[in-house]
PDB file of C-alpha atoms in Angstrom:
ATOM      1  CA  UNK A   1     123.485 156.940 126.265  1.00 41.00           C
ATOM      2  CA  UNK A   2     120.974 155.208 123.889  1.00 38.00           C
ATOM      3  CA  UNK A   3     120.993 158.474 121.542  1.00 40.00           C
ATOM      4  CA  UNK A   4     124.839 158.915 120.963  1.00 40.00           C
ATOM      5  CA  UNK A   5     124.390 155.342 119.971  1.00 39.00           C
ATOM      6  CA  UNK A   6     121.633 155.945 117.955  1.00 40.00           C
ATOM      7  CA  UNK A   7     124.002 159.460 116.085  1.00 39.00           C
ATOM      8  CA  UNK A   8     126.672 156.907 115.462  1.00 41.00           C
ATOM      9  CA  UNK A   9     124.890 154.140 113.750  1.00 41.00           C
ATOM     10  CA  UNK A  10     122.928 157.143 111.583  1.00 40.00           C
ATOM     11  CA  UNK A  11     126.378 158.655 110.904  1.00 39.00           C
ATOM     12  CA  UNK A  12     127.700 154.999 110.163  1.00 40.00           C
ATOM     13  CA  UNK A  13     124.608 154.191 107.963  1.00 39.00           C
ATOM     14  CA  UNK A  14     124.973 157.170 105.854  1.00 36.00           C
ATOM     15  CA  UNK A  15     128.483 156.204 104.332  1.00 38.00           C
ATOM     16  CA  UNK A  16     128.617 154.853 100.541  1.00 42.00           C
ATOM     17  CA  UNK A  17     131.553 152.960  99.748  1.00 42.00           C
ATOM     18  CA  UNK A  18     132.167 151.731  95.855  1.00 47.00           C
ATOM     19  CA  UNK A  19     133.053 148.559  97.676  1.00 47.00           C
ATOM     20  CA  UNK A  20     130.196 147.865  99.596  1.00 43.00           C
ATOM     21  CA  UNK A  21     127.667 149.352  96.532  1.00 43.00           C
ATOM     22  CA  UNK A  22     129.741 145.964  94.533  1.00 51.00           C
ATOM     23  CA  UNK A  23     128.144 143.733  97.080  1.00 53.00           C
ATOM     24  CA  UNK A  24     126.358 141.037  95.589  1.00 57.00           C
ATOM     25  CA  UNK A  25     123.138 140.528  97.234  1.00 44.00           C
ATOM     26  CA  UNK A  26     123.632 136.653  97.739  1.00 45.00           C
ATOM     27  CA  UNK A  27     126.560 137.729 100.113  1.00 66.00           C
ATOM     28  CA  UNK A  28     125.162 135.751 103.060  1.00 83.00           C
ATOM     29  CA  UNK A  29     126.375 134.809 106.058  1.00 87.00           C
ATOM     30  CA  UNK A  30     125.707 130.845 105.471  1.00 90.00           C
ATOM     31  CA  UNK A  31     127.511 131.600 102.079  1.00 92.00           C
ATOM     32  CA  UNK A  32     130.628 132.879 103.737  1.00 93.00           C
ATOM     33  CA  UNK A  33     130.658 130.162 106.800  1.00 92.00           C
ATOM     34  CA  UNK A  34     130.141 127.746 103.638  1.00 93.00           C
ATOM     35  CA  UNK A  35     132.880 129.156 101.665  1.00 94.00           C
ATOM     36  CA  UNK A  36     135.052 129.621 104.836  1.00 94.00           C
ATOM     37  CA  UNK A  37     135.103 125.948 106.094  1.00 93.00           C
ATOM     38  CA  UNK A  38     135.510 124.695 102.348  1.00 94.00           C
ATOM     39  CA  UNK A  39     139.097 126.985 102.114  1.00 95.00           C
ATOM     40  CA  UNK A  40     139.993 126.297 106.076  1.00 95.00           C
ATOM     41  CA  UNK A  41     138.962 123.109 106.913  1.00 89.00           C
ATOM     42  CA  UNK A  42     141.087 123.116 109.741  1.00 82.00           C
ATOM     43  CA  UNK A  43     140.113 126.558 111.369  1.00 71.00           C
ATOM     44  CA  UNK A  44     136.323 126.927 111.500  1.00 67.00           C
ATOM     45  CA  UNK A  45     135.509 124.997 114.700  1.00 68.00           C
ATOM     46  CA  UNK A  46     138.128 125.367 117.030  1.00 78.00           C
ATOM     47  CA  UNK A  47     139.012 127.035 118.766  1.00 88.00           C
ATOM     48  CA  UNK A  48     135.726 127.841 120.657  1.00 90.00           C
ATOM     49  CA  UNK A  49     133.438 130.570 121.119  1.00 90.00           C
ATOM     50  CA  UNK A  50     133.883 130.623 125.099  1.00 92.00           C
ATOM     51  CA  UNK A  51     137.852 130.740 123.936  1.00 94.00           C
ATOM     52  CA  UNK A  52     137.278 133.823 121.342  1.00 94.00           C
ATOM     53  CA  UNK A  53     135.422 135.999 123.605  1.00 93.00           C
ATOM     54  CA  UNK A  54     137.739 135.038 126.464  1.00 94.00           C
ATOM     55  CA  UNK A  55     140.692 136.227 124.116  1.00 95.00           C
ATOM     56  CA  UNK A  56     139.337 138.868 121.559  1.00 95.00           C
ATOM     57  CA  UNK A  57     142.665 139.615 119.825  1.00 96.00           C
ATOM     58  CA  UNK A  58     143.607 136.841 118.160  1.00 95.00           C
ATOM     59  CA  UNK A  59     147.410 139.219 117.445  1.00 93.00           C
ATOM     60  CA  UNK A  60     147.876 138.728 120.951  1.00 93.00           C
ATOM     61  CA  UNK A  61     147.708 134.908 121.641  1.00 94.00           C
ATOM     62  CA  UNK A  62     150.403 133.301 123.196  1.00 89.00           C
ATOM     63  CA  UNK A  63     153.081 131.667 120.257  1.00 81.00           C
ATOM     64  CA  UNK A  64     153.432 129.441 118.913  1.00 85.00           C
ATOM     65  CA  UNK A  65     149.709 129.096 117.619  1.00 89.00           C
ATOM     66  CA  UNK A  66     148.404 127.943 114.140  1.00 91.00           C
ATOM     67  CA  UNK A  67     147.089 130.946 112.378  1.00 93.00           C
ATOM     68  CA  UNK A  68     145.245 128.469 109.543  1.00 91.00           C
ATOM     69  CA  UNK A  69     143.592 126.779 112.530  1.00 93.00           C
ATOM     70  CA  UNK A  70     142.785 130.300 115.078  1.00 95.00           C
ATOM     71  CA  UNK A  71     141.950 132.804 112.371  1.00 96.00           C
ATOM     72  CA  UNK A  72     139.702 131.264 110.037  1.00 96.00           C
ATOM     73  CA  UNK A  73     138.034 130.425 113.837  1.00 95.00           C
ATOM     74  CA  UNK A  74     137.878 134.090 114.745  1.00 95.00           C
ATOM     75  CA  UNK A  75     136.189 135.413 111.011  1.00 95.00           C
ATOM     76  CA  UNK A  76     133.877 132.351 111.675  1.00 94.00           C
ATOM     77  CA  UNK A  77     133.105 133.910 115.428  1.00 93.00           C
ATOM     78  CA  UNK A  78     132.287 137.318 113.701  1.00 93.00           C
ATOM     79  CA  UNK A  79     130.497 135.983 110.898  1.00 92.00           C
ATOM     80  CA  UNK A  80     128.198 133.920 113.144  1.00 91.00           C
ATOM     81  CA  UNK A  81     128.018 136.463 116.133  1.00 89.00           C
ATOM     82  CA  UNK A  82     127.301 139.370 113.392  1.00 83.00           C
ATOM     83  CA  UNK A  83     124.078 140.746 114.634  1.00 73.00           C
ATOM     84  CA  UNK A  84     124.416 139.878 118.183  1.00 69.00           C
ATOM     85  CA  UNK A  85     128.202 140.074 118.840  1.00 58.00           C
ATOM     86  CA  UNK A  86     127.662 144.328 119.503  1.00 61.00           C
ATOM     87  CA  UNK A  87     129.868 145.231 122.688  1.00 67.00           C
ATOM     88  CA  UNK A  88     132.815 142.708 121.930  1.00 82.00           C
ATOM     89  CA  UNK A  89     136.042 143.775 120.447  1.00 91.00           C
ATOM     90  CA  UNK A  90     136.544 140.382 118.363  1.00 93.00           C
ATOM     91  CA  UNK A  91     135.742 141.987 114.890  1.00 93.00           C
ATOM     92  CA  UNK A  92     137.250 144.914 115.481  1.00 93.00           C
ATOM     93  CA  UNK A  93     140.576 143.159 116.839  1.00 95.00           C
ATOM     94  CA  UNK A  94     139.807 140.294 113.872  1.00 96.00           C
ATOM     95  CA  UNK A  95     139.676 143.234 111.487  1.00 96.00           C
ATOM     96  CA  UNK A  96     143.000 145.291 112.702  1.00 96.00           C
ATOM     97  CA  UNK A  97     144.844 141.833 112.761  1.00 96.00           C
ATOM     98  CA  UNK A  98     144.418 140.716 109.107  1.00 97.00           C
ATOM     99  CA  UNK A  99     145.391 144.421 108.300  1.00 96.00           C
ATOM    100  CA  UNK A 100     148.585 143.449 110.162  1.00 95.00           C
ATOM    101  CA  UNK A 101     148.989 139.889 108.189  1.00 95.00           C
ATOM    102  CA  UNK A 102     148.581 141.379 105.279  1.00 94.00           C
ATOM    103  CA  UNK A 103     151.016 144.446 105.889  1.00 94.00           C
ATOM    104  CA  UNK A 104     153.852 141.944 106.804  1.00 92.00           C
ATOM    105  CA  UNK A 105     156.256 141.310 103.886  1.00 92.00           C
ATOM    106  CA  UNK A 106     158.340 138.920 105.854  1.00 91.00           C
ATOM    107  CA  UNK A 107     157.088 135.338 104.519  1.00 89.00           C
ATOM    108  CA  UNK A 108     159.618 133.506 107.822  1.00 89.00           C
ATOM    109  CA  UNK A 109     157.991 135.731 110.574  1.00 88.00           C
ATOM    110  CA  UNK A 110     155.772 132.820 112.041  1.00 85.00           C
ATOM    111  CA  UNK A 111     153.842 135.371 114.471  1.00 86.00           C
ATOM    112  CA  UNK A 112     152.458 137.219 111.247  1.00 91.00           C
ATOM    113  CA  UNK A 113     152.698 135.125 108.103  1.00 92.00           C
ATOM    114  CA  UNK A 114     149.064 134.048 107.714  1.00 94.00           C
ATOM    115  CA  UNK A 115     148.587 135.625 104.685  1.00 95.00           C
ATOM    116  CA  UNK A 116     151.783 134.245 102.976  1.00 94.00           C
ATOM    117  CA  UNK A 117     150.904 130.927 104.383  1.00 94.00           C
ATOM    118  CA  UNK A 118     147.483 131.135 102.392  1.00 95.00           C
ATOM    119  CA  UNK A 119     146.779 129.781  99.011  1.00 95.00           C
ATOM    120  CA  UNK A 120     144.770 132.158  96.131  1.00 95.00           C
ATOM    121  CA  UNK A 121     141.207 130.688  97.674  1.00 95.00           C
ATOM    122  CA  UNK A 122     141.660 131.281 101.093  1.00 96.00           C
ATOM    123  CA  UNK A 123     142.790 134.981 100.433  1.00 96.00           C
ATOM    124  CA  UNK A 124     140.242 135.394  98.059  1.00 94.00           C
ATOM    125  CA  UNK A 125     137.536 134.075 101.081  1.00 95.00           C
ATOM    126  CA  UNK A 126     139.087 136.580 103.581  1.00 96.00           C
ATOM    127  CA  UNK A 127     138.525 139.951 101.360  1.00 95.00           C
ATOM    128  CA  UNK A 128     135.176 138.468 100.610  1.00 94.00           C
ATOM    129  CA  UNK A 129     134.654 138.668 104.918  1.00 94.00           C
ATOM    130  CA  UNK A 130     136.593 142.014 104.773  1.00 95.00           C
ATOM    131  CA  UNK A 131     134.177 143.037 102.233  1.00 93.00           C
ATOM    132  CA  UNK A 132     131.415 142.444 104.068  1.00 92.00           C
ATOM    133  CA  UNK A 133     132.309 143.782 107.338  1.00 92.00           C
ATOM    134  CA  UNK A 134     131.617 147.679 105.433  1.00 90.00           C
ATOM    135  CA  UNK A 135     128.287 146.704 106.157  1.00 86.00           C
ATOM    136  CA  UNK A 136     126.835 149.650 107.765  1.00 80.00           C
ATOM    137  CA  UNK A 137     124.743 147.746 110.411  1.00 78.00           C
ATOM    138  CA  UNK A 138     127.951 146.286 111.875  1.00 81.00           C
ATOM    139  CA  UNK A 139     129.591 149.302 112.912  1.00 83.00           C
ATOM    140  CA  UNK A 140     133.238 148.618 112.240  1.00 87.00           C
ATOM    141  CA  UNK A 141     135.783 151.159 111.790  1.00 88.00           C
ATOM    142  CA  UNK A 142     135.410 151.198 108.111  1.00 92.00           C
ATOM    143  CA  UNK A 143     138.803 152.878 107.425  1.00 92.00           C
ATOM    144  CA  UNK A 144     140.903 149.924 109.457  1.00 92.00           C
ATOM    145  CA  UNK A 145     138.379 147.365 106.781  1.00 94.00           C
ATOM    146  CA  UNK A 146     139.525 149.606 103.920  1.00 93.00           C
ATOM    147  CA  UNK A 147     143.442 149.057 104.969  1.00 91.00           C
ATOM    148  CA  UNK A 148     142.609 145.707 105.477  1.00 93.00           C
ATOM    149  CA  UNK A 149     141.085 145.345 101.770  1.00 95.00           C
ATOM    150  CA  UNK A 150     144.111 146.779 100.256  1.00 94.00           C
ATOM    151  CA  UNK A 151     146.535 143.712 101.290  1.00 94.00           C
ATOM    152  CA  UNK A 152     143.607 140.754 100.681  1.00 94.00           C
ATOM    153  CA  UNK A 153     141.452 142.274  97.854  1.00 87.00           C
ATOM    154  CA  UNK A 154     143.607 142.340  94.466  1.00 74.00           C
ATOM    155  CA  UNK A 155     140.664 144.574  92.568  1.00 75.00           C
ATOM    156  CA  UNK A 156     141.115 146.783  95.729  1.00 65.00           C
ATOM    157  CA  UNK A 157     144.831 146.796  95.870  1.00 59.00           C
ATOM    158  CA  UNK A 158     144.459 147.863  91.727  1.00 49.00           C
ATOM    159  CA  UNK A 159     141.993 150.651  92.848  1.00 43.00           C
ATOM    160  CA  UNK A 160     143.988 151.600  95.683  1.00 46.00           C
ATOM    161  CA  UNK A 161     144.097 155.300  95.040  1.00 42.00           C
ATOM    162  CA  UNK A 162     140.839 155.099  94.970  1.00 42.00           C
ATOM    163  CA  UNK A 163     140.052 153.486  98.321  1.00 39.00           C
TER     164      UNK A 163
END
C-alpha cells in the first residue's frame, strides 16, 4: 500500500542524527565513487551489477572471494543505484555486512577480515559511505548504519555513548 509507504518514509524523514546534521554538503555521490575507486582500485568495477543484484549479500558469497575486490564493488552498486535501487536488499545486506567486518576482532579469519585487511584511507572512505547512507531519503535501517559507524568511524567510535 502506497500510504504505509508514504508513513514510513515521513517517519524516516523526521529523524535528526548529530551524524548526518555533520554532513558536508559536497558529500556527493560522484565524490564518493571518486574517492572509492582512488582507495580500491581493484574493487569498483567488478564484479557486475547483473552479479550484485543476482547475489545481494555479499556475507553470503561462496569462499574463498576477495573482499578488497567484491566489497568496494557492492558500496559502489549502492552508491550508484542510490535513488533507484528501492526494493533490493543490497544496501541493506551491504550495510549489515560491514557491521559484521568491523565487529570481527580476528585479523586470520579470511571470511571476515576486510576491515583488518584495509589501510587508514580505505576505512576512512567506508564510514564516509556509512555516513551517508543516514540519509533519510534512502530508507536504511539507521540503527544497523549507526552499529556499522561505530567499528569504521573513529570520531564515532570516540562518541560512542553518544550514538
Amino acid at each position: 500500500c502506497w500510504c504505509a509507504y508514504a508513513s514510513r518514509r515521513n517517519a524516516v524523514a523526521r529523524r535528526s542524527s548529530p551524524t548526518l546534521d555533520r554532513m558536508e554538503p559536497w558529500f556527493s555521490s560522484e565524490y564518493l565513487l571518486r574517492e572509492l575507486a582512488s582507495a580500491f582500485p581493484a574493487g569498483v568495477h567488478t564484479p557486475t551489477d547483473e552479479f550484485i543484484e543476482a547475489n545481494p549479500d555479499v556475507l553470503w558469497l561462496k569462499p574463498p572471494i576477495d573482499l578488497a575486490v567484491y566489497v568496494p564493488a557492492y558500496i559502489s552498486w549502492c552508491v550508484r543505484h542510490a535513488d533507484h535501487g528501492r526494493g533490493t536488499l543490497v544496501p541493506d545486506h551491504t550495510v549489515r555486512a560491514l557491521a559484521e567486518f568491523g565487529r570481527s576482532k580476528d585479523p586470520t579469519n579470511a571470511h571476515l577480515n576486510f576491515k583488518h585487511a584495509c589501510n587508514e584511507r580505505q576505512r576512512a572512505v567506508v564510514a564516509k559511505f556509512l555516513r551517508r547512507c543516514l540519509d533519510p531519503d534512502l530508507i536504511l535501517n539507521e540503527e544497523q548504519i549507526r552499529r556499522a559507524l561505530k567499528y569504521w568511524d573513529p570520531e564515532t567510535r570516540e562518541g560512542a555513548s553518544a550514538v
